[in-house]
PDB file of C-alpha atoms in Angstrom:
ATOM      1  CA  MET N   1    -100.769 128.764 135.444  1.00 51.00           C
ATOM      2  CA  LEU N   2     -98.004 129.713 133.009  1.00 50.00           C
ATOM      3  CA  THR N   3     -95.287 132.277 133.683  1.00 48.00           C
ATOM      4  CA  SER N   4     -94.111 134.760 131.059  1.00 48.00           C
ATOM      5  CA  SER N   5     -91.423 132.269 130.041  1.00 50.00           C
ATOM      6  CA  GLY N   6     -94.001 129.647 129.181  1.00 57.00           C
ATOM      7  CA  LEU N   7     -93.122 127.416 132.151  1.00 57.00           C
ATOM      8  CA  SER N   8     -95.704 126.471 134.749  1.00 60.00           C
ATOM      9  CA  PHE N   9     -95.172 127.588 138.329  1.00 51.00           C
ATOM     10  CA  HIS N  10     -94.328 124.044 139.413  1.00 58.00           C
ATOM     11  CA  GLN N  11     -91.832 123.617 136.550  1.00 57.00           C
ATOM     12  CA  LEU N  12     -90.164 126.929 137.395  1.00 52.00           C
ATOM     13  CA  PHE N  13     -90.052 126.049 141.090  1.00 52.00           C
ATOM     14  CA  GLY N  14     -88.492 122.665 140.313  1.00 58.00           C
ATOM     15  CA  LEU N  15     -85.891 124.239 138.018  1.00 53.00           C
ATOM     16  CA  THR N  16     -84.978 126.882 140.610  1.00 52.00           C
ATOM     17  CA  LEU N  17     -84.660 124.263 143.346  1.00 50.00           C
ATOM     18  CA  SER N  18     -82.400 122.127 141.119  1.00 53.00           C
ATOM     19  CA  VAL N  19     -80.103 125.096 140.435  1.00 48.00           C
ATOM     20  CA  LEU N  20     -79.885 125.942 144.140  1.00 46.00           C
ATOM     21  CA  LEU N  21     -78.995 122.361 145.008  1.00 48.00           C
ATOM     22  CA  LEU N  22     -76.230 122.346 142.415  1.00 49.00           C
ATOM     23  CA  LEU N  23     -74.627 125.599 143.556  1.00 48.00           C
ATOM     24  CA  PRO N  24     -71.447 125.218 145.677  1.00 47.00           C
ATOM     25  CA  LEU N  25     -72.735 126.481 149.011  1.00 45.00           C
ATOM     26  CA  PRO N  26     -70.078 127.925 151.383  1.00 44.00           C
ATOM     27  CA  SER N  27     -71.378 125.806 154.261  1.00 43.00           C
ATOM     28  CA  HIS N  28     -70.296 122.675 152.366  1.00 48.00           C
ATOM     29  CA  SER N  29     -66.655 123.758 152.087  1.00 57.00           C
ATOM     30  CA  ALA N  30     -65.740 123.763 155.781  1.00 70.00           C
ATOM     31  CA  ASP N  31     -67.254 123.743 159.244  1.00 78.00           C
ATOM     32  CA  PRO N  32     -70.379 125.915 159.662  1.00 74.00           C
ATOM     33  CA  ASP N  33     -69.661 129.591 160.310  1.00 75.00           C
ATOM     34  CA  PRO N  34     -69.891 130.638 163.980  1.00 73.00           C
ATOM     35  CA  LEU N  35     -72.704 132.941 165.041  1.00 70.00           C
ATOM     36  CA  GLN N  36     -70.821 134.540 167.936  1.00 78.00           C
ATOM     37  CA  ASP N  37     -67.327 135.859 168.708  1.00 83.00           C
ATOM     38  CA  PHE N  38     -66.238 132.493 170.072  1.00 82.00           C
ATOM     39  CA  CYS N  39     -67.585 129.259 171.536  1.00 86.00           C
ATOM     40  CA  VAL N  40     -64.930 127.620 173.689  1.00 90.00           C
ATOM     41  CA  ALA N  41     -65.852 123.937 173.736  1.00 89.00           C
ATOM     42  CA  ASP N  42     -67.150 122.219 176.820  1.00 87.00           C
ATOM     43  CA  VAL N  43     -65.524 118.926 175.832  1.00 86.00           C
ATOM     44  CA  SER N  44     -66.863 117.224 178.963  1.00 81.00           C
ATOM     45  CA  SER N  45     -70.407 117.586 177.679  1.00 78.00           C
ATOM     46  CA  SER N  46     -72.167 114.514 176.333  1.00 70.00           C
ATOM     47  CA  LEU N  47     -74.003 116.680 173.809  1.00 62.00           C
ATOM     48  CA  SER N  48     -72.569 117.307 170.356  1.00 66.00           C
ATOM     49  CA  VAL N  49     -74.367 118.726 167.336  1.00 67.00           C
ATOM     50  CA  ASN N  50     -71.633 119.244 164.726  1.00 69.00           C
ATOM     51  CA  GLY N  51     -69.573 120.809 167.482  1.00 77.00           C
ATOM     52  CA  PHE N  52     -69.475 121.076 171.252  1.00 87.00           C
ATOM     53  CA  PRO N  53     -71.652 123.230 173.506  1.00 90.00           C
ATOM     54  CA  CYS N  54     -70.080 126.512 174.607  1.00 90.00           C
ATOM     55  CA  LYS N  55     -68.605 127.062 178.036  1.00 91.00           C
ATOM     56  CA  PRO N  56     -70.393 129.802 179.952  1.00 92.00           C
ATOM     57  CA  ALA N  57     -68.800 133.207 179.337  1.00 91.00           C
ATOM     58  CA  SER N  58     -68.143 133.527 183.063  1.00 94.00           C
ATOM     59  CA  GLN N  59     -65.783 130.532 182.863  1.00 93.00           C
ATOM     60  CA  ILE N  60     -63.697 131.759 179.896  1.00 95.00           C
ATOM     61  CA  THR N  61     -60.066 132.650 180.629  1.00 95.00           C
ATOM     62  CA  SER N  62     -57.099 133.779 178.545  1.00 96.00           C
ATOM     63  CA  ASP N  63     -55.803 130.205 178.522  1.00 95.00           C
ATOM     64  CA  ASP N  64     -58.777 129.177 176.371  1.00 95.00           C
ATOM     65  CA  PHE N  65     -57.263 131.098 173.424  1.00 96.00           C
ATOM     66  CA  PHE N  66     -53.722 129.726 173.629  1.00 97.00           C
ATOM     67  CA  PHE N  67     -52.251 126.228 173.141  1.00 97.00           C
ATOM     68  CA  ASP N  68     -48.674 124.968 173.506  1.00 97.00           C
ATOM     69  CA  GLY N  69     -49.321 121.352 172.565  1.00 95.00           C
ATOM     70  CA  LEU N  70     -47.450 121.624 169.252  1.00 96.00           C
ATOM     71  CA  SER N  71     -44.253 122.936 170.834  1.00 96.00           C
ATOM     72  CA  LYS N  72     -42.888 119.547 171.878  1.00 95.00           C
ATOM     73  CA  GLU N  73     -41.329 116.910 169.601  1.00 96.00           C
ATOM     74  CA  GLY N  74     -43.454 113.782 169.295  1.00 96.00           C
ATOM     75  CA  ASN N  75     -42.297 110.247 170.116  1.00 96.00           C
ATOM     76  CA  THR N  76     -41.459 108.484 166.828  1.00 96.00           C
ATOM     77  CA  THR N  77     -40.698 105.042 168.283  1.00 95.00           C
ATOM     78  CA  ASN N  78     -43.755 103.365 166.790  1.00 92.00           C
ATOM     79  CA  LEU N  79     -44.938 101.310 163.831  1.00 89.00           C
ATOM     80  CA  TYR N  80     -44.334 104.105 161.314  1.00 94.00           C
ATOM     81  CA  ASN N  81     -41.376 105.926 162.936  1.00 96.00           C
ATOM     82  CA  ALA N  82     -43.463 109.102 162.859  1.00 97.00           C
ATOM     83  CA  THR N  83     -46.100 110.683 165.045  1.00 96.00           C
ATOM     84  CA  VAL N  84     -48.892 113.205 164.669  1.00 97.00           C
ATOM     85  CA  THR N  85     -49.574 115.644 167.503  1.00 97.00           C
ATOM     86  CA  THR N  86     -53.073 117.000 166.990  1.00 97.00           C
ATOM     87  CA  GLY N  87     -54.174 120.558 167.635  1.00 97.00           C
ATOM     88  CA  ASN N  88     -57.883 120.050 167.030  1.00 96.00           C
ATOM     89  CA  VAL N  89     -60.891 120.987 169.160  1.00 94.00           C
ATOM     90  CA  LEU N  90     -60.399 117.975 171.447  1.00 93.00           C
ATOM     91  CA  ALA N  91     -56.940 119.223 172.433  1.00 95.00           C
ATOM     92  CA  PHE N  92     -57.607 122.955 172.034  1.00 97.00           C
ATOM     93  CA  PRO N  93     -61.257 123.701 172.936  1.00 95.00           C
ATOM     94  CA  GLY N  94     -60.941 127.325 171.839  1.00 95.00           C
ATOM     95  CA  LEU N  95     -61.100 126.132 168.205  1.00 95.00           C
ATOM     96  CA  ASN N  96     -64.718 125.045 168.599  1.00 92.00           C
ATOM     97  CA  THR N  97     -66.911 126.253 165.654  1.00 91.00           C
ATOM     98  CA  LEU N  98     -64.038 128.250 164.092  1.00 92.00           C
ATOM     99  CA  GLY N  99     -63.380 125.813 161.233  1.00 93.00           C
ATOM    100  CA  ILE N 100     -59.600 125.621 161.732  1.00 95.00           C
ATOM    101  CA  SER N 101     -57.042 123.320 163.367  1.00 97.00           C
ATOM    102  CA  MET N 102     -53.374 122.342 163.079  1.00 97.00           C
ATOM    103  CA  ASN N 103     -51.196 119.259 163.528  1.00 97.00           C
ATOM    104  CA  ARG N 104     -47.519 118.742 164.156  1.00 97.00           C
ATOM    105  CA  VAL N 105     -45.944 115.765 162.358  1.00 98.00           C
ATOM    106  CA  ASP N 106     -42.542 114.467 163.485  1.00 98.00           C
ATOM    107  CA  PHE N 107     -40.556 111.947 161.456  1.00 98.00           C
ATOM    108  CA  ALA N 108     -37.564 109.831 162.395  1.00 98.00           C
ATOM    109  CA  PRO N 109     -35.254 108.945 159.475  1.00 98.00           C
ATOM    110  CA  GLY N 110     -37.313 106.828 157.086  1.00 98.00           C
ATOM    111  CA  GLY N 111     -40.519 107.621 158.969  1.00 98.00           C
ATOM    112  CA  ILE N 112     -43.870 107.836 157.201  1.00 98.00           C
ATOM    113  CA  ASN N 113     -47.210 109.469 157.820  1.00 97.00           C
ATOM    114  CA  PRO N 114     -48.978 106.535 156.128  1.00 96.00           C
ATOM    115  CA  PRO N 115     -51.627 106.793 153.403  1.00 97.00           C
ATOM    116  CA  HIS N 116     -54.733 108.374 154.902  1.00 97.00           C
ATOM    117  CA  SER N 117     -57.502 110.846 154.174  1.00 97.00           C
ATOM    118  CA  HIS N 118     -59.390 113.577 156.029  1.00 96.00           C
ATOM    119  CA  PRO N 119     -63.138 113.245 155.463  1.00 93.00           C
ATOM    120  CA  ARG N 120     -64.034 116.664 156.852  1.00 93.00           C
ATOM    121  CA  ALA N 121     -61.271 119.000 155.668  1.00 95.00           C
ATOM    122  CA  SER N 122     -58.773 120.068 153.055  1.00 96.00           C
ATOM    123  CA  GLU N 123     -55.195 120.263 154.293  1.00 98.00           C
ATOM    124  CA  SER N 124     -52.250 122.554 153.722  1.00 97.00           C
ATOM    125  CA  GLY N 125     -48.817 121.937 155.162  1.00 97.00           C
ATOM    126  CA  VAL N 126     -45.331 123.381 155.362  1.00 97.00           C
ATOM    127  CA  VAL N 127     -42.079 121.494 155.863  1.00 98.00           C
ATOM    128  CA  ILE N 128     -40.104 122.990 158.738  1.00 97.00           C
ATOM    129  CA  GLU N 129     -37.131 120.629 158.824  1.00 97.00           C
ATOM    130  CA  GLY N 130     -35.760 117.827 156.663  1.00 98.00           C
ATOM    131  CA  LYS N 131     -36.928 116.494 153.316  1.00 98.00           C
ATOM    132  CA  LEU N 132     -40.334 114.898 152.688  1.00 98.00           C
ATOM    133  CA  LEU N 133     -41.832 113.067 149.744  1.00 98.00           C
ATOM    134  CA  VAL N 134     -45.463 114.222 149.708  1.00 98.00           C
ATOM    135  CA  GLY N 135     -47.921 112.304 147.547  1.00 98.00           C
ATOM    136  CA  LEU N 136     -51.651 112.227 146.874  1.00 98.00           C
ATOM    137  CA  VAL N 137     -53.984 110.138 144.727  1.00 98.00           C
ATOM    138  CA  THR N 138     -57.118 111.450 143.014  1.00 97.00           C
ATOM    139  CA  THR N 139     -60.447 109.660 142.698  1.00 96.00           C
ATOM    140  CA  ASN N 140     -59.354 108.809 139.142  1.00 97.00           C
ATOM    141  CA  ASN N 141     -56.296 106.999 140.567  1.00 97.00           C
ATOM    142  CA  VAL N 142     -53.860 109.650 139.331  1.00 98.00           C
ATOM    143  CA  TYR N 143     -50.819 109.962 141.609  1.00 98.00           C
ATOM    144  CA  TYR N 144     -49.108 113.329 142.196  1.00 98.00           C
ATOM    145  CA  SER N 145     -45.965 113.758 144.288  1.00 98.00           C
ATOM    146  CA  LYS N 146     -42.980 115.974 144.985  1.00 98.00           C
ATOM    147  CA  VAL N 147     -40.010 116.032 147.345  1.00 98.00           C
ATOM    148  CA  LEU N 148     -40.198 119.142 149.550  1.00 98.00           C
ATOM    149  CA  SER N 149     -37.596 120.838 151.712  1.00 98.00           C
ATOM    150  CA  ALA N 150     -37.872 123.309 154.580  1.00 97.00           C
ATOM    151  CA  GLY N 151     -40.090 126.282 153.773  1.00 96.00           C
ATOM    152  CA  GLN N 152     -42.002 124.578 150.946  1.00 98.00           C
ATOM    153  CA  MET N 153     -45.756 123.985 151.136  1.00 98.00           C
ATOM    154  CA  PHE N 154     -48.277 121.434 149.917  1.00 98.00           C
ATOM    155  CA  VAL N 155     -52.056 121.200 149.710  1.00 97.00           C
ATOM    156  CA  ILE N 156     -54.316 118.137 149.867  1.00 97.00           C
ATOM    157  CA  PRO N 157     -57.928 118.490 148.649  1.00 96.00           C
ATOM    158  CA  ARG N 158     -60.569 117.243 151.049  1.00 96.00           C
ATOM    159  CA  GLY N 159     -61.020 113.482 151.222  1.00 95.00           C
ATOM    160  CA  LEU N 160     -58.108 112.476 148.950  1.00 97.00           C
ATOM    161  CA  VAL N 161     -55.665 109.766 150.041  1.00 98.00           C
ATOM    162  CA  HIS N 162     -52.182 111.161 150.728  1.00 98.00           C
ATOM    163  CA  PHE N 163     -48.956 110.541 152.667  1.00 98.00           C
ATOM    164  CA  GLN N 164     -45.624 112.050 153.677  1.00 98.00           C
ATOM    165  CA  LEU N 165     -42.371 110.045 153.732  1.00 98.00           C
ATOM    166  CA  ASN N 166     -39.101 111.242 155.233  1.00 98.00           C
ATOM    167  CA  VAL N 167     -36.543 110.796 152.441  1.00 98.00           C
ATOM    168  CA  GLY N 168     -33.792 112.850 154.094  1.00 97.00           C
ATOM    169  CA  LYS N 169     -30.868 111.640 156.166  1.00 96.00           C
ATOM    170  CA  GLY N 170     -32.067 113.112 159.463  1.00 97.00           C
ATOM    171  CA  LYS N 171     -35.288 113.910 161.263  1.00 98.00           C
ATOM    172  CA  ALA N 172     -38.080 115.838 159.583  1.00 98.00           C
ATOM    173  CA  LEU N 173     -40.842 118.093 160.842  1.00 98.00           C
ATOM    174  CA  ALA N 174     -43.981 119.488 159.228  1.00 98.00           C
ATOM    175  CA  PHE N 175     -46.959 121.518 160.397  1.00 98.00           C
ATOM    176  CA  THR N 176     -50.326 120.981 158.752  1.00 98.00           C
ATOM    177  CA  ALA N 177     -53.488 123.113 158.834  1.00 97.00           C
ATOM    178  CA  PHE N 178     -57.129 122.210 158.189  1.00 97.00           C
ATOM    179  CA  ASN N 179     -60.371 124.047 157.473  1.00 95.00           C
ATOM    180  CA  SER N 180     -62.178 122.094 160.188  1.00 95.00           C
ATOM    181  CA  HIS N 181     -61.905 122.073 163.956  1.00 94.00           C
ATOM    182  CA  LEU N 182     -62.078 118.253 163.787  1.00 94.00           C
ATOM    183  CA  PRO N 183     -60.895 117.046 160.340  1.00 95.00           C
ATOM    184  CA  GLY N 184     -60.853 113.318 161.129  1.00 94.00           C
ATOM    185  CA  ALA N 185     -58.378 110.816 159.721  1.00 95.00           C
ATOM    186  CA  VAL N 186     -58.976 107.534 157.916  1.00 94.00           C
ATOM    187  CA  VAL N 187     -55.627 105.697 158.029  1.00 94.00           C
ATOM    188  CA  LEU N 188     -55.960 103.011 155.370  1.00 94.00           C
ATOM    189  CA  GLY N 189     -53.785 100.264 156.852  1.00 93.00           C
ATOM    190  CA  SER N 190     -55.215 100.522 160.369  1.00 91.00           C
ATOM    191  CA  ASN N 191     -58.724 101.118 159.041  1.00 92.00           C
ATOM    192  CA  LEU N 192     -58.683  97.887 157.048  1.00 94.00           C
ATOM    193  CA  PHE N 193     -56.541  95.608 159.207  1.00 93.00           C
ATOM    194  CA  ALA N 194     -57.032  96.826 162.794  1.00 91.00           C
ATOM    195  CA  SER N 195     -60.759  97.516 162.930  1.00 91.00           C
ATOM    196  CA  THR N 196     -62.919  96.295 165.801  1.00 90.00           C
ATOM    197  CA  PRO N 197     -64.501  93.897 165.030  1.00 92.00           C
ATOM    198  CA  SER N 198     -62.310  92.751 162.163  1.00 92.00           C
ATOM    199  CA  ILE N 199     -63.394  93.056 158.552  1.00 95.00           C
ATOM    200  CA  PRO N 200     -64.100  89.475 157.326  1.00 95.00           C
ATOM    201  CA  ASP N 201     -61.186  87.820 155.533  1.00 94.00           C
ATOM    202  CA  ALA N 202     -63.477  87.003 152.617  1.00 95.00           C
ATOM    203  CA  VAL N 203     -63.954  90.717 151.974  1.00 97.00           C
ATOM    204  CA  LEU N 204     -60.244  91.542 152.093  1.00 96.00           C
ATOM    205  CA  THR N 205     -59.073  88.564 150.059  1.00 97.00           C
ATOM    206  CA  LYS N 206     -61.571  89.429 147.335  1.00 97.00           C
ATOM    207  CA  ALA N 207     -60.772  93.151 147.433  1.00 95.00           C
ATOM    208  CA  PHE N 208     -57.003  92.646 147.199  1.00 95.00           C
ATOM    209  CA  GLN N 209     -57.095  89.446 145.126  1.00 96.00           C
ATOM    210  CA  VAL N 210     -54.850  87.524 147.549  1.00 96.00           C
ATOM    211  CA  ASP N 211     -55.096  84.390 149.724  1.00 96.00           C
ATOM    212  CA  ASP N 212     -56.087  84.220 153.395  1.00 95.00           C
ATOM    213  CA  ASP N 213     -52.496  83.763 154.538  1.00 96.00           C
ATOM    214  CA  VAL N 214     -51.502  87.110 152.991  1.00 95.00           C
ATOM    215  CA  ILE N 215     -54.322  88.914 154.803  1.00 94.00           C
ATOM    216  CA  ASN N 216     -53.495  87.204 158.089  1.00 93.00           C
ATOM    217  CA  SER N 217     -49.828  88.115 157.699  1.00 94.00           C
ATOM    218  CA  ILE N 218     -50.660  91.773 157.126  1.00 93.00           C
ATOM    219  CA  ARG N 219     -53.187  91.888 159.970  1.00 92.00           C
ATOM    220  CA  SER N 220     -50.647  90.424 162.408  1.00 91.00           C
ATOM    221  CA  LYS N 221     -48.420  93.459 161.886  1.00 88.00           C
ATOM    222  CA  PHE N 222     -51.060  95.906 163.105  1.00 84.00           C
ATOM    223  CA  PRO N 223     -51.927  96.364 166.794  1.00 70.00           C
ATOM    224  CA  ALA N 224     -55.487  95.416 167.694  1.00 58.00           C
ATOM    225  CA  ARG N 225     -56.170  99.041 168.565  1.00 53.00           C
ATOM    226  CA  SER N 226     -53.638 101.245 166.794  1.00 51.00           C
ATOM    227  CA  SER N 227     -53.349 104.897 167.860  1.00 53.00           C
ATOM    228  CA  TRP N 228     -53.027 105.698 164.166  1.00 50.00           C
ATOM    229  CA  SER N 229     -56.495 104.311 163.521  1.00 45.00           C
ATOM    230  CA  ASN N 230     -58.047 106.703 166.039  1.00 45.00           C
ATOM    231  CA  ARG N 231     -56.459 110.020 165.086  1.00 54.00           C
ATOM    232  CA  VAL N 232     -59.006 112.786 164.698  1.00 55.00           C
TER     233      VAL N 232
END
């Protein structure tokens, strides 16, 4: 059967389906929209389907909607002289299904939030104290960067590799926000050199075009289980 446009029903159906699949659907841009006022996470549950089950309404209290975990300065005596304090659904269950979260990032002088990406969220951030070099790299290997001072913002598109480096003389502080309640973090150095089990040397030597001793030297500088490799 032909339609008035001269296309068969099956051709028209296929064309319509192709257009729908190509459209930028809102559900692909962030976490799925909630279907209720709130869903405070029951993080003790073993079940998880793109989010945590909701606590029963009878167990909800005012404390479920407030979080003071970002009020304290983080310990920067580590490999990178910087630390990320996460305010995601695991730390703040009230964020469950809301598609938002925040981090606090503290930097000692010279500290770095090393090159990493967030597979499930775009990121925006504001410098609160100090001076940070913020950089990102596109999928075409184009590098963008700028030195930011207190009050200035940055944005990182979802999935792109980026970093922040303290280039000031003192400490630095930034707050970052995400359009996911659990954005995830792939920290490149830890991901490649502190995985469990280890990525074979043959893969890394070929990928970086170096000898085994270079890979072994780099790997020795990373803890077997780095906290930076498990940030979420």
